[in-house]
PDB file of C-alpha atoms in Angstrom:
ATOM      1  CA  MET T 159     -41.479   3.878  11.310  1.00 73.00           C
ATOM      2  CA  LEU T 160     -39.841   6.528  13.512  1.00 81.00           C
ATOM      3  CA  SER T 161     -39.153   8.754  10.509  1.00 84.00           C
ATOM      4  CA  GLU T 162     -42.770   8.544   9.331  1.00 85.00           C
ATOM      5  CA  ASN T 163     -44.078   9.226  12.836  1.00 85.00           C
ATOM      6  CA  ILE T 164     -41.907  12.329  13.252  1.00 88.00           C
ATOM      7  CA  LYS T 165     -43.081  13.703   9.903  1.00 88.00           C
ATOM      8  CA  THR T 166     -46.756  12.888  10.517  1.00 86.00           C
ATOM      9  CA  ILE T 167     -46.859  14.318  14.039  1.00 88.00           C
ATOM     10  CA  ARG T 168     -44.898  17.412  12.975  1.00 88.00           C
ATOM     11  CA  LYS T 169     -47.376  18.102  10.193  1.00 89.00           C
ATOM     12  CA  SER T 170     -50.366  17.419  12.434  1.00 86.00           C
ATOM     13  CA  LYS T 171     -49.029  19.996  14.898  1.00 86.00           C
ATOM     14  CA  GLY T 172     -48.688  22.489  12.025  1.00 89.00           C
ATOM     15  CA  LEU T 173     -44.931  22.843  12.359  1.00 89.00           C
ATOM     16  CA  SER T 174     -42.458  23.229   9.532  1.00 91.00           C
ATOM     17  CA  GLN T 175     -39.088  21.498   9.657  1.00 90.00           C
ATOM     18  CA  GLU T 176     -37.476  24.847  10.378  1.00 92.00           C
ATOM     19  CA  GLU T 177     -39.847  25.619  13.268  1.00 92.00           C
ATOM     20  CA  LEU T 178     -39.277  22.190  14.803  1.00 90.00           C
ATOM     21  CA  ALA T 179     -35.523  22.582  14.392  1.00 92.00           C
ATOM     22  CA  VAL T 180     -35.596  25.918  16.217  1.00 93.00           C
ATOM     23  CA  LYS T 181     -37.562  24.403  19.108  1.00 91.00           C
ATOM     24  CA  LEU T 182     -35.084  21.527  19.382  1.00 90.00           C
ATOM     25  CA  HIS T 183     -31.978  23.723  18.872  1.00 91.00           C
ATOM     26  CA  VAL T 184     -30.823  21.782  15.803  1.00 92.00           C
ATOM     27  CA  VAL T 185     -30.500  22.676  12.137  1.00 92.00           C
ATOM     28  CA  ARG T 186     -33.323  22.030   9.688  1.00 91.00           C
ATOM     29  CA  GLN T 187     -31.228  19.445   7.833  1.00 93.00           C
ATOM     30  CA  THR T 188     -31.148  17.309  10.984  1.00 92.00           C
ATOM     31  CA  VAL T 189     -34.950  17.185  11.077  1.00 91.00           C
ATOM     32  CA  SER T 190     -34.971  16.397   7.365  1.00 91.00           C
ATOM     33  CA  LYS T 191     -32.553  13.500   7.886  1.00 91.00           C
ATOM     34  CA  TRP T 192     -34.750  12.126  10.692  1.00 88.00           C
ATOM     35  CA  GLU T 193     -37.805  12.273   8.463  1.00 89.00           C
ATOM     36  CA  GLN T 194     -36.002  10.630   5.550  1.00 90.00           C
ATOM     37  CA  GLY T 195     -34.673   7.848   7.781  1.00 86.00           C
ATOM     38  CA  MET T 196     -31.043   8.798   7.097  1.00 89.00           C
ATOM     39  CA  SER T 197     -30.359   9.232  10.822  1.00 88.00           C
ATOM     40  CA  VAL T 198     -32.202   8.909  14.097  1.00 87.00           C
ATOM     41  CA  PRO T 199     -32.370  11.207  17.089  1.00 88.00           C
ATOM     42  CA  ASP T 200     -30.472  10.094  20.179  1.00 87.00           C
ATOM     43  CA  ALA T 201     -32.307   9.276  23.424  1.00 86.00           C
ATOM     44  CA  ASP T 202     -32.168  12.831  24.812  1.00 87.00           C
ATOM     45  CA  MET T 203     -33.372  14.301  21.529  1.00 88.00           C
ATOM     46  CA  LEU T 204     -36.156  11.721  21.370  1.00 86.00           C
ATOM     47  CA  ILE T 205     -37.350  12.899  24.782  1.00 89.00           C
ATOM     48  CA  SER T 206     -37.169  16.536  23.623  1.00 89.00           C
ATOM     49  CA  LEU T 207     -39.178  15.602  20.514  1.00 89.00           C
ATOM     50  CA  SER T 208     -41.852  13.964  22.645  1.00 88.00           C
ATOM     51  CA  GLU T 209     -42.058  17.095  24.815  1.00 90.00           C
ATOM     52  CA  VAL T 210     -42.372  19.407  21.789  1.00 90.00           C
ATOM     53  CA  PHE T 211     -44.998  17.145  20.209  1.00 87.00           C
ATOM     54  CA  GLU T 212     -46.707  16.536  23.568  1.00 88.00           C
ATOM     55  CA  THR T 213     -46.799  12.820  22.805  1.00 86.00           C
ATOM     56  CA  PRO T 214     -45.145   9.888  24.557  1.00 85.00           C
ATOM     57  CA  VAL T 215     -41.874   8.550  23.205  1.00 83.00           C
ATOM     58  CA  SER T 216     -43.524   5.176  22.641  1.00 82.00           C
ATOM     59  CA  THR T 217     -45.900   6.826  20.170  1.00 82.00           C
ATOM     60  CA  LEU T 218     -42.938   8.294  18.274  1.00 81.00           C
ATOM     61  CA  LEU T 219     -41.398   4.839  18.089  1.00 83.00           C
ATOM     62  CA  GLY T 220     -44.657   3.419  16.780  1.00 79.00           C
ATOM     63  CA  GLU T 221     -45.838   1.462  19.801  1.00 63.00           C
ATOM     64  CA  THR T 222     -49.145   1.812  21.525  1.00 47.00           C
ATOM     65  CA  VAL T 223     -48.505   1.202  25.195  1.00 36.00           C
ATOM     66  CA  ALA T 224     -51.475   1.036  27.546  1.00 43.00           C
ATOM     67  CA  GLU T 225     -49.478   1.640  30.690  1.00 41.00           C
ATOM     68  CA  THR T 226     -46.124   3.224  31.286  1.00 44.00           C
ATOM     69  CA  LYS T 227     -43.330   1.003  32.428  1.00 50.00           C
ATOM     70  CA  ALA T 228     -40.299   1.834  34.509  1.00 49.00           C
ATOM     71  CA  ASP T 229     -38.063   0.308  31.840  1.00 63.00           C
ATOM     72  CA  ASP T 230     -39.338   2.494  28.977  1.00 71.00           C
ATOM     73  CA  LEU T 231     -36.086   4.419  28.729  1.00 76.00           C
ATOM     74  CA  LYS T 232     -34.106   1.182  28.640  1.00 79.00           C
ATOM     75  CA  VAL T 233     -36.317  -0.271  25.889  1.00 81.00           C
ATOM     76  CA  ILE T 234     -36.057   2.932  23.891  1.00 84.00           C
ATOM     77  CA  SER T 235     -32.296   3.058  24.267  1.00 84.00           C
ATOM     78  CA  GLU T 236     -32.018  -0.577  23.126  1.00 86.00           C
ATOM     79  CA  LYS T 237     -34.121   0.149  20.037  1.00 88.00           C
ATOM     80  CA  LEU T 238     -32.092   3.249  19.267  1.00 89.00           C
ATOM     81  CA  GLU T 239     -28.892   1.247  19.693  1.00 91.00           C
ATOM     82  CA  VAL T 240     -30.118  -1.295  17.143  1.00 91.00           C
ATOM     83  CA  ILE T 241     -31.083   1.466  14.706  1.00 92.00           C
ATOM     84  CA  ASN T 242     -27.746   3.234  15.205  1.00 92.00           C
ATOM     85  CA  LEU T 243     -25.863  -0.029  14.603  1.00 92.00           C
ATOM     86  CA  GLN T 244     -27.791  -0.581  11.363  1.00 93.00           C
ATOM     87  CA  LEU T 245     -27.014   2.962  10.209  1.00 93.00           C
ATOM     88  CA  ALA T 246     -23.350   2.552  11.163  1.00 92.00           C
ATOM     89  CA  ARG T 247     -23.093  -0.713   9.197  1.00 93.00           C
ATOM     90  CA  GLY T 248     -24.644   0.920   6.141  1.00 93.00           C
ATOM     91  CA  LYS T 249     -22.303   3.890   6.374  1.00 92.00           C
ATOM     92  CA  ALA T 250     -19.279   1.604   6.791  1.00 92.00           C
ATOM     93  CA  ALA T 251     -20.333  -0.458   3.758  1.00 94.00           C
ATOM     94  CA  ARG T 252     -20.754   2.680   1.615  1.00 94.00           C
ATOM     95  CA  GLN T 253     -17.393   4.018   2.780  1.00 94.00           C
ATOM     96  CA  LYS T 254     -15.675   0.713   2.002  1.00 94.00           C
ATOM     97  CA  ALA T 255     -17.240   0.577  -1.482  1.00 95.00           C
ATOM     98  CA  LEU T 256     -16.207   4.155  -2.195  1.00 96.00           C
ATOM     99  CA  HIS T 257     -12.675   3.438  -0.943  1.00 95.00           C
ATOM    100  CA  TRP T 258     -12.299   0.472  -3.293  1.00 96.00           C
ATOM    101  CA  PHE T 259     -13.776   2.497  -6.166  1.00 96.00           C
ATOM    102  CA  PHE T 260     -11.059   5.123  -5.691  1.00 96.00           C
ATOM    103  CA  ILE T 261      -8.366   2.444  -5.556  1.00 96.00           C
ATOM    104  CA  LEU T 262      -9.727   0.793  -8.710  1.00 97.00           C
ATOM    105  CA  LEU T 263      -9.920   4.143 -10.493  1.00 96.00           C
ATOM    106  CA  SER T 264      -6.291   4.848  -9.579  1.00 96.00           C
ATOM    107  CA  ALA T 265      -5.229   1.432 -10.873  1.00 96.00           C
ATOM    108  CA  VAL T 266      -7.106   1.921 -14.156  1.00 95.00           C
ATOM    109  CA  ILE T 267      -5.479   5.310 -14.723  1.00 95.00           C
ATOM    110  CA  VAL T 268      -2.000   3.937 -14.006  1.00 95.00           C
ATOM    111  CA  ALA T 269      -2.694   0.990 -16.336  1.00 94.00           C
ATOM    112  CA  GLY T 270      -3.883   3.426 -19.008  1.00 91.00           C
ATOM    113  CA  PHE T 271      -0.676   5.427 -18.785  1.00 90.00           C
ATOM    114  CA  ALA T 272       1.358   2.211 -18.903  1.00 91.00           C
ATOM    115  CA  ALA T 273      -0.516   1.107 -22.026  1.00 88.00           C
ATOM    116  CA  LEU T 274       0.067   4.474 -23.701  1.00 86.00           C
ATOM    117  CA  ILE T 275       3.781   4.269 -22.929  1.00 87.00           C
ATOM    118  CA  VAL T 276       4.091   0.682 -24.176  1.00 88.00           C
ATOM    119  CA  PHE T 277       2.157   1.239 -27.408  1.00 82.00           C
ATOM    120  CA  ASN T 278       3.759   4.654 -28.042  1.00 81.00           C
ATOM    121  CA  SER T 279       0.884   6.069 -30.134  1.00 78.00           C
ATOM    122  CA  PRO T 280       0.780   3.329 -32.814  1.00 76.00           C
ATOM    123  CA  TYR T 281      -1.825   5.169 -34.878  1.00 74.00           C
ATOM    124  CA  LEU T 282       0.752   7.796 -35.895  1.00 75.00           C
ATOM    125  CA  GLY T 283       2.230   5.324 -38.421  1.00 77.00           C
ATOM    126  CA  TRP T 284      -1.116   4.375 -39.971  1.00 79.00           C
ATOM    127  CA  ASP T 285      -2.071   5.020 -43.588  1.00 80.00           C
ATOM    128  CA  TYR T 286      -4.657   7.808 -43.374  1.00 83.00           C
ATOM    129  CA  SER T 287      -5.696   7.591 -47.018  1.00 87.00           C
ATOM    130  CA  HIS T 288      -8.558   5.233 -46.076  1.00 86.00           C
ATOM    131  CA  PRO T 289     -11.498   6.946 -44.345  1.00 88.00           C
ATOM    132  CA  GLU T 290     -11.945   4.138 -41.778  1.00 85.00           C
ATOM    133  CA  THR T 291      -8.311   4.282 -40.748  1.00 85.00           C
ATOM    134  CA  ALA T 292      -8.363   8.080 -40.626  1.00 88.00           C
ATOM    135  CA  PHE T 293     -11.489   8.097 -38.469  1.00 90.00           C
ATOM    136  CA  ALA T 294     -10.087   5.480 -36.061  1.00 88.00           C
ATOM    137  CA  GLY T 295      -6.771   7.362 -35.866  1.00 87.00           C
ATOM    138  CA  VAL T 296      -8.533  10.604 -35.016  1.00 89.00           C
ATOM    139  CA  LEU T 297     -10.563   8.833 -32.319  1.00 91.00           C
ATOM    140  CA  PHE T 298      -7.445   7.269 -30.797  1.00 87.00           C
ATOM    141  CA  HIS T 299      -5.614  10.572 -30.898  1.00 89.00           C
ATOM    142  CA  ALA T 300      -8.546  12.423 -29.298  1.00 91.00           C
ATOM    143  CA  PHE T 301      -8.790   9.797 -26.543  1.00 90.00           C
ATOM    144  CA  GLU T 302      -5.062   9.904 -25.871  1.00 90.00           C
ATOM    145  CA  TRP T 303      -5.006  13.714 -25.867  1.00 90.00           C
ATOM    146  CA  MET T 304      -7.926  13.920 -23.411  1.00 93.00           C
ATOM    147  CA  PHE T 305      -6.597  11.091 -21.237  1.00 91.00           C
ATOM    148  CA  VAL T 306      -3.122  12.591 -20.906  1.00 90.00           C
ATOM    149  CA  ARG T 307      -4.553  15.947 -19.874  1.00 93.00           C
ATOM    150  CA  MET T 308      -7.365  14.815 -17.551  1.00 95.00           C
ATOM    151  CA  ALA T 309      -6.034  11.608 -15.985  1.00 94.00           C
ATOM    152  CA  PRO T 310      -3.435  13.245 -13.704  1.00 94.00           C
ATOM    153  CA  PHE T 311      -6.133  15.347 -12.050  1.00 96.00           C
ATOM    154  CA  VAL T 312      -8.457  12.374 -11.715  1.00 95.00           C
ATOM    155  CA  LEU T 313      -5.596  10.263 -10.348  1.00 95.00           C
ATOM    156  CA  VAL T 314      -4.745  12.853  -7.688  1.00 96.00           C
ATOM    157  CA  GLY T 315      -8.429  13.103  -6.760  1.00 95.00           C
ATOM    158  CA  ALA T 316      -8.760   9.317  -6.581  1.00 95.00           C
ATOM    159  CA  VAL T 317      -5.667   8.982  -4.366  1.00 95.00           C
ATOM    160  CA  ILE T 318      -6.944  11.722  -2.056  1.00 95.00           C
ATOM    161  CA  GLY T 319     -10.388  10.079  -2.019  1.00 94.00           C
ATOM    162  CA  ALA T 320      -8.855   6.689  -1.188  1.00 93.00           C
ATOM    163  CA  CYS T 321      -6.904   8.284   1.683  1.00 93.00           C
ATOM    164  CA  PHE T 322      -9.970  10.011   3.083  1.00 93.00           C
ATOM    165  CA  THR T 323     -12.214   6.944   2.860  1.00 91.00           C
ATOM    166  CA  ARG T 324      -9.880   4.454   4.513  1.00 86.00           C
ATOM    167  CA  LYS T 325     -10.604   3.384   8.058  1.00 74.00           C
TER     168      LYS T 325
END
């Protein structure tokens, strides 16, 4: 609701995202994130937005209030707190999922290397006079060749990613 209101009022005032960002002393990407609902402005920024748009904060939040109340700032801050908590939970869930993805990727790569060591390229002893066997042997060899060359880089990236995404 807030994101749609910011976009609608900005357009009705004839402002681009860049122009609004300059007036608010933020970068254009911040305005874009507000309009996409990826983040929300804090209480001070919400007040600055209402001043730039010349509309009450309650209108930005989607409420039609007939009379102003003394507790408007408190109500707004409570709503923003709820929105910020929801965004924080979503970000934490994405970070946790990404962290476990990196850990799983690392485990799969280590298991792949272990399997290659245990099996010791069994296709090298195959009879390549049959086309099916030759084709399968070439596929196994190509996979092993690519895996041995690419997996160390992916493993290092996955370990670094797991370190950066932990709490």
